[in-house]
Coordinates of C-alpha atoms (C1' of nucleotides) in Angstrom, one line a residue:
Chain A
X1 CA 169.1 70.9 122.8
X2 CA 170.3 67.3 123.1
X3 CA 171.3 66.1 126.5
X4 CA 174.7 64.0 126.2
X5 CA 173.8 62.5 129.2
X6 CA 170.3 61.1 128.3
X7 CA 170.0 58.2 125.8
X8 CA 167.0 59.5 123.9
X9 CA 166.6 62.6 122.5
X10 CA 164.5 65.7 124.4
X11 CA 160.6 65.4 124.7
X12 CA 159.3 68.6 125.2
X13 CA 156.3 69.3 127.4
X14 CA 153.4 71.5 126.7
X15 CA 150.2 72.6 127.8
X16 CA 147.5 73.7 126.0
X17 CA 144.1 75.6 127.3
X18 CA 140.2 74.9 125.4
X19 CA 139.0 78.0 127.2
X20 CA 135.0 77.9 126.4
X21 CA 132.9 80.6 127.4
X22 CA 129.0 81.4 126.1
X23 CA 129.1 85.2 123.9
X24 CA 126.1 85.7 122.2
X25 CA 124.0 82.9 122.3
X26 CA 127.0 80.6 121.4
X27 CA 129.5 78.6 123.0
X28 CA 132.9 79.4 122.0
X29 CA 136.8 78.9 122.8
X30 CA 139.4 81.1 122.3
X31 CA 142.1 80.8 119.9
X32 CA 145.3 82.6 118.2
X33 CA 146.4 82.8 114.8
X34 CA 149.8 81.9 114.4
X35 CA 152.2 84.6 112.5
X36 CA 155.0 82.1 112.1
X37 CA 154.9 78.4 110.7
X38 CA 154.8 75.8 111.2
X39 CA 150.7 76.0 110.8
X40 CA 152.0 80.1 109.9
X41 CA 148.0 81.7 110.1
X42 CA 146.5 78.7 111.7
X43 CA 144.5 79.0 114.6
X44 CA 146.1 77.6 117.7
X45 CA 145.0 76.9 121.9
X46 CA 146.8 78.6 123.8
X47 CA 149.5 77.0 126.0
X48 CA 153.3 76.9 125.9
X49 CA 156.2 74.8 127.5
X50 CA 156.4 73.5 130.7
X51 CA 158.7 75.4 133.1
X52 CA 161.2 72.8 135.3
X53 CA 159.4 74.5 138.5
X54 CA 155.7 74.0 137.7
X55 CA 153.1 71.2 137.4
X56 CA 150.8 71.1 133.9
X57 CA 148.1 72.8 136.1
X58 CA 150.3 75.8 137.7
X59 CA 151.4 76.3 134.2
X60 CA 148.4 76.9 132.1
X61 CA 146.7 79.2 134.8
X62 CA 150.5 80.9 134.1
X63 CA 150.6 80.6 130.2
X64 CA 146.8 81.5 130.2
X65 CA 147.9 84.9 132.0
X66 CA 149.2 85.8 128.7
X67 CA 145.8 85.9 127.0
X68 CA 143.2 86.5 129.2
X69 CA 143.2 88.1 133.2
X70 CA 143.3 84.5 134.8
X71 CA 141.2 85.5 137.5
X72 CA 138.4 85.7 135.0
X73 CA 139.0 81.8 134.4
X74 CA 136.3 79.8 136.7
X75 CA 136.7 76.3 136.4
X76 CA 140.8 74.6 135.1
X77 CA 140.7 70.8 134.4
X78 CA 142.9 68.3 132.8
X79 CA 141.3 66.6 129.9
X80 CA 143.9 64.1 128.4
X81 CA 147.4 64.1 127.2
X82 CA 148.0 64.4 123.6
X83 CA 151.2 62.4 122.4
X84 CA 151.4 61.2 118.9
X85 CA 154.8 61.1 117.9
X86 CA 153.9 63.6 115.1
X87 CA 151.0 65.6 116.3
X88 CA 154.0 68.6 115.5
X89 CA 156.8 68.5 112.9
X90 CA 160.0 68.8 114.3
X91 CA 161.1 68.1 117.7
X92 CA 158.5 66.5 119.3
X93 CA 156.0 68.1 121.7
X94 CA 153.6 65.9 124.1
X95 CA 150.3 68.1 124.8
X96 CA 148.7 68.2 128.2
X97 CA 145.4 70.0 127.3
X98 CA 143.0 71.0 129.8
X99 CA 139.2 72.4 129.4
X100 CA 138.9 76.0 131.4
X101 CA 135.9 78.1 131.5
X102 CA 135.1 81.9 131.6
X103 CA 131.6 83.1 132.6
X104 CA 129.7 85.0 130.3
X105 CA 129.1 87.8 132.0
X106 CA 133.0 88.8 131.3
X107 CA 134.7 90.2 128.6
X108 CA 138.6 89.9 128.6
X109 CA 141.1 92.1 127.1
X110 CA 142.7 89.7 124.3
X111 CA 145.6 90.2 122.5
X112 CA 145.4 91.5 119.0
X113 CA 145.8 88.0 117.7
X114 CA 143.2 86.2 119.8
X115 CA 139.5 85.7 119.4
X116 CA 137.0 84.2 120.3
X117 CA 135.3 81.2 117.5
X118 CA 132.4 79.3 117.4
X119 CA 132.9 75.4 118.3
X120 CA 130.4 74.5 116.1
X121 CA 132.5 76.1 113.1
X122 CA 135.9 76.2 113.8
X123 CA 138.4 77.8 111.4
X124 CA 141.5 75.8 109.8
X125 CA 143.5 74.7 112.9
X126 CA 147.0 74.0 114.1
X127 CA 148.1 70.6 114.3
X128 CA 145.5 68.6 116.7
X129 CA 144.3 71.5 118.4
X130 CA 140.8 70.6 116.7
X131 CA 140.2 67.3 118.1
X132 CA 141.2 69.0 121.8
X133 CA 138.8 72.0 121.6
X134 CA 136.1 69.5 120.5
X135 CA 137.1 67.0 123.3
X136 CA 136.7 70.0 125.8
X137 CA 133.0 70.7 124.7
X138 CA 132.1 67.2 125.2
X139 CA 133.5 67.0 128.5
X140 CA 131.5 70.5 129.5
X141 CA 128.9 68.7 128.0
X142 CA 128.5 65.9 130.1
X143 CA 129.7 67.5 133.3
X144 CA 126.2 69.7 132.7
X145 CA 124.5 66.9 133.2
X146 CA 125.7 65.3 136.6
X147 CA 127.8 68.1 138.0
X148 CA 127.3 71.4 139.4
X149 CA 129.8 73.0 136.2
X150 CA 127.1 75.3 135.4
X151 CA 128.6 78.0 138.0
X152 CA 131.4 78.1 136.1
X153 CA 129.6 79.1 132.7
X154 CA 127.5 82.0 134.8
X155 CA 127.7 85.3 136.4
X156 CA 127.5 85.7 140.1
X157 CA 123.8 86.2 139.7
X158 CA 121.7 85.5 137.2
X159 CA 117.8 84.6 136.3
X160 CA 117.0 81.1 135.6
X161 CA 116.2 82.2 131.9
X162 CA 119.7 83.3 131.2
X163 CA 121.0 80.6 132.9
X164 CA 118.5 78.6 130.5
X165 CA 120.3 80.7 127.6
X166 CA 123.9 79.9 128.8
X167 CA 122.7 75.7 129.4
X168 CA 120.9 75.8 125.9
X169 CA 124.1 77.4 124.3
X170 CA 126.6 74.7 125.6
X171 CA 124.8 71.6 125.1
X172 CA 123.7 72.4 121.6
X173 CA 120.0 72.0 122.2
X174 CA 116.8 73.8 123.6
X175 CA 116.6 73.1 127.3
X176 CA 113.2 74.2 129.1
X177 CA 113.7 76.5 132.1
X178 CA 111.2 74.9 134.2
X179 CA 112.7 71.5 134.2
X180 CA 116.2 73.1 134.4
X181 CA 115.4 75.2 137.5
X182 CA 113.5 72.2 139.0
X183 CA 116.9 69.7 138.5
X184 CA 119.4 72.4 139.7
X185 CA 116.8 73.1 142.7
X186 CA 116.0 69.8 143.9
X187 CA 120.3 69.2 143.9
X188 CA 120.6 72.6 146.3
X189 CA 123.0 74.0 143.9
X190 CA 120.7 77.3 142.7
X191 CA 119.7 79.3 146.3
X192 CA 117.7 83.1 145.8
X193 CA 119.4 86.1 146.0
X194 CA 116.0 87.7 147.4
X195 CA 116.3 90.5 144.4
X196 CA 114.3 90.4 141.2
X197 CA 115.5 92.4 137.8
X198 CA 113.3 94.9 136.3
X199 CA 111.3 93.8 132.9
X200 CA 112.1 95.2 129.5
X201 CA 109.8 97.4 127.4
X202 CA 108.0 94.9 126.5
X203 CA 106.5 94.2 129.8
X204 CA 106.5 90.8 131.5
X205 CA 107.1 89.5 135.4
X206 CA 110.0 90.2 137.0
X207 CA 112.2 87.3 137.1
X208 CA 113.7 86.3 140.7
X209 CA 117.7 86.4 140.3
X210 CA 119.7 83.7 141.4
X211 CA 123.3 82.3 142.7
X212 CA 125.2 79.3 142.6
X213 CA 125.5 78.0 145.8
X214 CA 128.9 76.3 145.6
X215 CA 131.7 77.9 143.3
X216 CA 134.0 74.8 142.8
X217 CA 133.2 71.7 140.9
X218 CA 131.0 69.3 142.1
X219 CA 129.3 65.8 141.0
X220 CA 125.4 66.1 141.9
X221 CA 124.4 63.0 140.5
X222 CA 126.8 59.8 141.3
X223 CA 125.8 56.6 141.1
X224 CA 122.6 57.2 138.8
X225 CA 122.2 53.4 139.1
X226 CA 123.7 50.3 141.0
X227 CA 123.5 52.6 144.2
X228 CA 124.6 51.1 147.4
X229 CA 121.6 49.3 149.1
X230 CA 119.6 51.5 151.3
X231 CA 120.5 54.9 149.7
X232 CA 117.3 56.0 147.7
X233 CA 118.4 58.9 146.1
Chain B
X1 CA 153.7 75.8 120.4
X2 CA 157.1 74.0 121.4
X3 CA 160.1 76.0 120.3
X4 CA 163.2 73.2 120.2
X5 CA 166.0 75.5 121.1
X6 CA 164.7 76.6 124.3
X7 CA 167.2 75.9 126.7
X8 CA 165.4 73.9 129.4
X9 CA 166.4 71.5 131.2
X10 CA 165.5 67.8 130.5
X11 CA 162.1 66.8 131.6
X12 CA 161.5 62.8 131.6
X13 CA 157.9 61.6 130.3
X14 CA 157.1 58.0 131.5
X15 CA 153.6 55.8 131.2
X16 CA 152.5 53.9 134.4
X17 CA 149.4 51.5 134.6
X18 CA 147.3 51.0 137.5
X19 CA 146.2 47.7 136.3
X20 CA 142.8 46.4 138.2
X21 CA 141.4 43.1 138.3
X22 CA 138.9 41.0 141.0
X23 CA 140.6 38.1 142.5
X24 CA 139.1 36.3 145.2
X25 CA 136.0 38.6 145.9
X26 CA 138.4 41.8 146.3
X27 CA 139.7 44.9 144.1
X28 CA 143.1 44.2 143.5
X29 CA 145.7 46.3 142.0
X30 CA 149.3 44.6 140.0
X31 CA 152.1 45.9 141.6
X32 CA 155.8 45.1 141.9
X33 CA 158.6 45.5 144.0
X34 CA 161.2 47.9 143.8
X35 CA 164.9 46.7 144.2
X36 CA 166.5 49.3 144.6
X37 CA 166.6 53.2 145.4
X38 CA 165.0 55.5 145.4
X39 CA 162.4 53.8 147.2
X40 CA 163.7 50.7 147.8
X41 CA 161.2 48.0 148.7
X42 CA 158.3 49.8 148.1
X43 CA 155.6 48.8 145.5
X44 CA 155.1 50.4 142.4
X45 CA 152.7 50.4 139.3
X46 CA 154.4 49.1 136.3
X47 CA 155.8 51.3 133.6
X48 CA 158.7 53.1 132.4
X49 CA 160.4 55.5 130.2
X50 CA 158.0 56.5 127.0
X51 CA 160.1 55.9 123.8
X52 CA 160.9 58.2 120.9
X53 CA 158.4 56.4 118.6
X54 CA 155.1 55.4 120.3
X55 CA 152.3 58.0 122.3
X56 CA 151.4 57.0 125.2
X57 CA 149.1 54.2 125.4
X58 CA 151.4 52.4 123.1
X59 CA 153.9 53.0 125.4
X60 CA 151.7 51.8 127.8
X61 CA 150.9 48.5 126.5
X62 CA 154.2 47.6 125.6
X63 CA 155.6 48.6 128.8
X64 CA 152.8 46.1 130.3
X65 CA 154.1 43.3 128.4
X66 CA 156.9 43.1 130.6
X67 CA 154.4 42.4 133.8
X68 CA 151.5 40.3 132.1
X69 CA 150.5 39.2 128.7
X70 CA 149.1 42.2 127.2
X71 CA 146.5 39.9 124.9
X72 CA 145.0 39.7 128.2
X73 CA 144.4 43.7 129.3
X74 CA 140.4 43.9 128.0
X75 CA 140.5 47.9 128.7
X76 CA 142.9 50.9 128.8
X77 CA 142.1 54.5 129.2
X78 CA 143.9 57.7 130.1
X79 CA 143.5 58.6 133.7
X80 CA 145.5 61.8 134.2
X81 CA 148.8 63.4 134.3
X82 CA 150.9 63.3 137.4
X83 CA 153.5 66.4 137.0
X84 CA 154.2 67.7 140.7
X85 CA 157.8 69.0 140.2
X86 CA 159.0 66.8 143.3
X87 CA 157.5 63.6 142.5
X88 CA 160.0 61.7 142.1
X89 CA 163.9 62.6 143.3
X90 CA 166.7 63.7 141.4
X91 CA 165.6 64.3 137.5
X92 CA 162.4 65.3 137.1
X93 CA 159.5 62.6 135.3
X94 CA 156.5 63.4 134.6
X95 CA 153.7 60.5 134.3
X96 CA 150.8 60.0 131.8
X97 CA 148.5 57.3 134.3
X98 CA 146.1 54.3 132.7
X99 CA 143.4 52.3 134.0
X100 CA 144.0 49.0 132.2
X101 CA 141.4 46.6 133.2
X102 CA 141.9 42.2 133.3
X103 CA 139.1 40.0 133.0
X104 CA 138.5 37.7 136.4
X105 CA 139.2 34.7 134.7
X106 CA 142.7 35.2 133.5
X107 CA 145.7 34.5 135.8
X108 CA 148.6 36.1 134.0
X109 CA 152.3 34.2 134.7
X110 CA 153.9 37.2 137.0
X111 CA 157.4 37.9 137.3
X112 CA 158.9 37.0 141.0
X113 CA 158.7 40.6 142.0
X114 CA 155.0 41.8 141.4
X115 CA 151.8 40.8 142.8
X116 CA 148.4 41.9 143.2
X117 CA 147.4 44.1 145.8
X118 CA 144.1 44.6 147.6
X119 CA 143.0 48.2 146.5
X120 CA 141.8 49.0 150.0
X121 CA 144.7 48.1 151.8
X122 CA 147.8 48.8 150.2
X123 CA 151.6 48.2 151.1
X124 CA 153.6 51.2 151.2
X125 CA 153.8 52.4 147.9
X126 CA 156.5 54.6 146.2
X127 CA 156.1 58.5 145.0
X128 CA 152.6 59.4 144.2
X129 CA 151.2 55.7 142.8
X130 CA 148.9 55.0 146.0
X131 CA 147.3 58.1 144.6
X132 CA 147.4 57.0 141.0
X133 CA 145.7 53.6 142.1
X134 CA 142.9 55.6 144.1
X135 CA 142.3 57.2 141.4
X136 CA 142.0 54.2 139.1
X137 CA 139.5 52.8 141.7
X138 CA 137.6 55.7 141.8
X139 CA 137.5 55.8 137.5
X140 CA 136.5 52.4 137.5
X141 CA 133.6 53.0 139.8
X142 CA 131.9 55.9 138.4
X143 CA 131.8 54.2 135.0
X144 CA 130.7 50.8 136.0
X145 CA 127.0 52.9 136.6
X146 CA 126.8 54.7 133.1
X147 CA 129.1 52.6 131.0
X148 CA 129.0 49.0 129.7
X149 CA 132.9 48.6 131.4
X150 CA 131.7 45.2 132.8
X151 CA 132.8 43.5 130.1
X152 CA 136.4 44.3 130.8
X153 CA 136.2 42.8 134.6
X154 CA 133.8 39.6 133.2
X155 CA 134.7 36.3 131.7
X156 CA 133.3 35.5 128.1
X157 CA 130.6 34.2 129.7
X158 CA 129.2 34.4 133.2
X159 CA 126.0 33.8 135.6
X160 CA 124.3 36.4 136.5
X161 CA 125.6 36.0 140.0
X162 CA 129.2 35.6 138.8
X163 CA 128.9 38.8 137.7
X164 CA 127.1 40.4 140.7
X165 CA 130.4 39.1 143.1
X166 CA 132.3 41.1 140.5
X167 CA 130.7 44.4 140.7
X168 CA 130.2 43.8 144.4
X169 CA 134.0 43.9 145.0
X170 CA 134.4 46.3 142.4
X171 CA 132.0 48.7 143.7
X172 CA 133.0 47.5 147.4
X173 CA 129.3 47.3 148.4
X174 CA 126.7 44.5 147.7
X175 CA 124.7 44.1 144.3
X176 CA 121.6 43.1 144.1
X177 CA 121.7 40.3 141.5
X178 CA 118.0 41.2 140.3
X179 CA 119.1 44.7 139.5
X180 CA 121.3 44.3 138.5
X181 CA 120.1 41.9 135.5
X182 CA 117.4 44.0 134.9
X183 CA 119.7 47.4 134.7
X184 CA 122.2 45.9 132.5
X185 CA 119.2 44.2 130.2
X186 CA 117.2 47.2 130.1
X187 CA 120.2 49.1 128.4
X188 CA 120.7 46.2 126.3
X189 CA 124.0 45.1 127.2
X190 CA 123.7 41.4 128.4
X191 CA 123.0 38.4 125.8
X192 CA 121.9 34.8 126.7
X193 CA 124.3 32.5 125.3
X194 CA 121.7 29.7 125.5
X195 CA 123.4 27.1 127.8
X196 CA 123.3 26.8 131.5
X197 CA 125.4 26.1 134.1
X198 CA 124.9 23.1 136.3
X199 CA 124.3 23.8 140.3
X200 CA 126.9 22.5 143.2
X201 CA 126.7 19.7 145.0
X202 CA 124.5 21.8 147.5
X203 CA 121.5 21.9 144.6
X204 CA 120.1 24.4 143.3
X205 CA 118.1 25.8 140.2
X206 CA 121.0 25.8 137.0
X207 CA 122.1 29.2 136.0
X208 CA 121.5 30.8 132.5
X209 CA 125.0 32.0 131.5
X210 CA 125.1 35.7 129.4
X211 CA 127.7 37.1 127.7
X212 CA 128.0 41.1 127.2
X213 CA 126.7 42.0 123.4
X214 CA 130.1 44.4 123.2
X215 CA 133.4 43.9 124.4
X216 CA 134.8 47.8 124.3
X217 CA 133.8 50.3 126.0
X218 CA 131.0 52.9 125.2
X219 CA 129.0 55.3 127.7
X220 CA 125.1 53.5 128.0
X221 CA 123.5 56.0 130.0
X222 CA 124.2 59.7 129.0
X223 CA 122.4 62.7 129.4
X224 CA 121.1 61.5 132.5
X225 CA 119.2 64.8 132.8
X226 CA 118.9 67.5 130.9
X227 CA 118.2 65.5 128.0
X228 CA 117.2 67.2 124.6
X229 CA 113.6 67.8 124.5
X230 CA 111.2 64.8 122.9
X231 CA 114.0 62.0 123.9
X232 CA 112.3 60.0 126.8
X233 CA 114.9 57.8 128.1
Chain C
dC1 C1' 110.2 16.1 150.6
dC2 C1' 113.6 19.7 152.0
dA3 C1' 117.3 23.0 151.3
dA4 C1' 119.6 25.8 148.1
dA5 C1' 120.2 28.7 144.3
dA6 C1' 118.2 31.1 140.3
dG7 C1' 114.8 33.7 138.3
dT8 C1' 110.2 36.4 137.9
dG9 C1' 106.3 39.4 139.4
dT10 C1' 105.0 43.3 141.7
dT11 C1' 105.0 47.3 144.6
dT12 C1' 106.8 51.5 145.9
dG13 C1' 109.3 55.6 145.6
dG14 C1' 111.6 59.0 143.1
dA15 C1' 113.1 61.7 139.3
dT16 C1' 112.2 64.0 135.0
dT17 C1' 109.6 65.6 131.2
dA18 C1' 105.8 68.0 129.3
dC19 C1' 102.2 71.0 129.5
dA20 C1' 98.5 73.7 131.3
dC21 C1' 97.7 77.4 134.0
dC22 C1' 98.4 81.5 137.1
dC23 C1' 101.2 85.9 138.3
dA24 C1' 103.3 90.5 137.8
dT25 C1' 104.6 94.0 135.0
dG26 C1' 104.7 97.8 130.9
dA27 C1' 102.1 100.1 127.8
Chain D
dT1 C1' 92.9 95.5 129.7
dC2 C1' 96.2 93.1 126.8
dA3 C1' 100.5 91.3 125.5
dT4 C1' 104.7 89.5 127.5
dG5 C1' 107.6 87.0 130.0
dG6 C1' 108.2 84.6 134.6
dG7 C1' 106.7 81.1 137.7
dT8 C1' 103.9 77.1 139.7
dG9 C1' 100.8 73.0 139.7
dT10 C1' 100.3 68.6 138.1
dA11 C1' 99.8 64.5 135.2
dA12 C1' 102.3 61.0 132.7
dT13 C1' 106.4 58.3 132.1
dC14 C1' 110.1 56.0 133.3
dC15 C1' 113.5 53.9 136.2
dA16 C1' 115.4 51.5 139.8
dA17 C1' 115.3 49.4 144.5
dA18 C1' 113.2 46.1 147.4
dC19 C1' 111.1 42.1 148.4
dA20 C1' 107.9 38.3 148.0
dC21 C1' 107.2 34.4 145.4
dT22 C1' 108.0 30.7 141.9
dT23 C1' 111.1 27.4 139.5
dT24 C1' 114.6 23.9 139.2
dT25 C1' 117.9 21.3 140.8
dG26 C1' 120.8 17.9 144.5
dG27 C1' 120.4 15.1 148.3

DNA sequence: CCAAAAGTGTTTGGATTACACCCATGA
DNA sequence: TCATGGGTGTAATCCAAACACTTTTGG
């Protein structure tokens, strides 16, 4: 409601979650279908208002809570904010949206309205919700590349052909496992857990398992060029 | 979703710029001085209030037009969102942050209150801006090795060592002039303009003056690793 | 002719891709 | 022993940093 005090009317303050995770071979988000309009059976983020006693980032982990177990989420950033004056009809809503990711080794419990769709074939959504899922696969995207984000997308342990599976998945393309074992090795980030998993029925070598050695975000590959004199890489 | 008859209380939304530019050899940051409380004194990045009608970065652009002649910010991006619940005393704002970006050659008319600021040692600044200006710095950085955001800090046209002093100060380390050319010609960026510049009174061999072949921004060297399969750099 | 500044040639090291080949297992 | 999938060796390519050397000017 209006404040007399204030000159301009109320902004309202939302946040909304792109939560990605790998199932089956693909990389998806998670979305809900609205019951009620506006955008009645659209398929929304989720998110919610802003409480007076949170920042954007202690309120999606909160709103997330709502859809999925929030320990389950791995990695929370902020991706941009979203304010065009009529990104939603009626009173009007600025969006901080953030990219969160779930590895695939987890299956949540979601509400009976929430599921988990493809990026690559999204189905009709709300208002710009859209341009901020596909915003959040090109940030995972390029954090791939020159970060250690790919904990974040994995299980605890893991052989490097799944992890292959889950790198494949996300950027969109075939990645070799050699070469993606050899660039995650050479940065540190992959150590062995010392086990091996047992072939399938088909035969084949056991495949050495695994781990992440670091379990928070970091960037692996600064400076790719224009490095500061006497620091080879 | 925002639902408008939620009874919160008001929650303020303003834009603030950390505006960057390299005067004399150093990283400097546009900053005024604030009157009065809260934090009298203290220097802030310009902005203010978002209006009804505009998202952000038109908010933030106008907003700049009170400090310099907007015509003559080359770049502005989205930095982050600054929410912490105690930010700022007594109502509660919550700030969308920009890197805006002013060419080297420009000397905007400045109101009697602001001045730039040397990035690496600031004045006491008010709520969370030094933060906000670190974080420009650090933006600004990271992109001058895999984007063609040069163009935003350079004159029109430049010498190839012009532009090394810029990223030098920039960067806060020294460039190598040679490869810098040849990193920025490899990736196509740079253009010969034809003419030359002639040499001080000291002497010296006349300077081939380049200009950049685009003037907004675009990411030159993606996919560092992990690059789909058959795409040499 | 010398000093100064700009520009080019070349070497070296490193990183990444691609691909051939070897290893360990189930049947 | 063979098929299968995992893992290692290695060559080819490319990039960037470093540095020596050449070019072009003013005095």
């Amino acid at each position: 409601m209006a404040d007399a005090t204030t000159a301009t009317a109320p902004i309202h303050h939302e946040v909304l979650a792109a939560v990605l995770q790998v199932r089956q071979g693909t990389l998806r988000v998670l979305l809900w279908q609205r019951a009620m309009e506006p955008h009645a059976h659209r398929w929304s983020l989720p998110g919610g208002l802003l409480r007076m006693d949170e920042d954007v980032e202690t309120s999606i982990r909160r709103q997330l809570a709502e859809k999925v177990d929030v320990r389950q989420v791995s990695h929370v950033e902020q991706l941009a904010v979203f304010s065009a004056p009529d990104r939603t009809p009626g009173a009007r809503v600025i969006a901080s949206a953030f990219l969160c990711l779930v590895p695939s080794h987890l299956d949540p419990e979601l509400p009976g309205d929430t599921e988990w769709h493809q990026l690559e074939s999204l189905p009709d959504t709300a208002f710009d919700h859209r341009a901020i899922a596909v915003r959040a696969r090109d940030r995972l995207r390029a954090k791939l590349s020159y970060t250690n984000i790919g904990f974040a997308l994995a299980p605890p342990a893991f052989t490097i052909s799944a992890l292959r599976e889950l790198y494949s998945a996300a950027l969109g393309y075939r990645v070799s496992a050699t070469n993606l074992q050899r660039v995650l090795s050479r940065r540190g980030l992959l150590e062995p857990t010392g086990r091996t998993t047992r072939p399938g029925r088909a035969g084949g070598r056991p495949a050495a398992e695994f781990r992440f050695a670091d379990a928070s975000m970091a960037v692996t590959d600064a400076f790719a060029v224009l490095k500061p004199p006497g620091q080879q890489r």
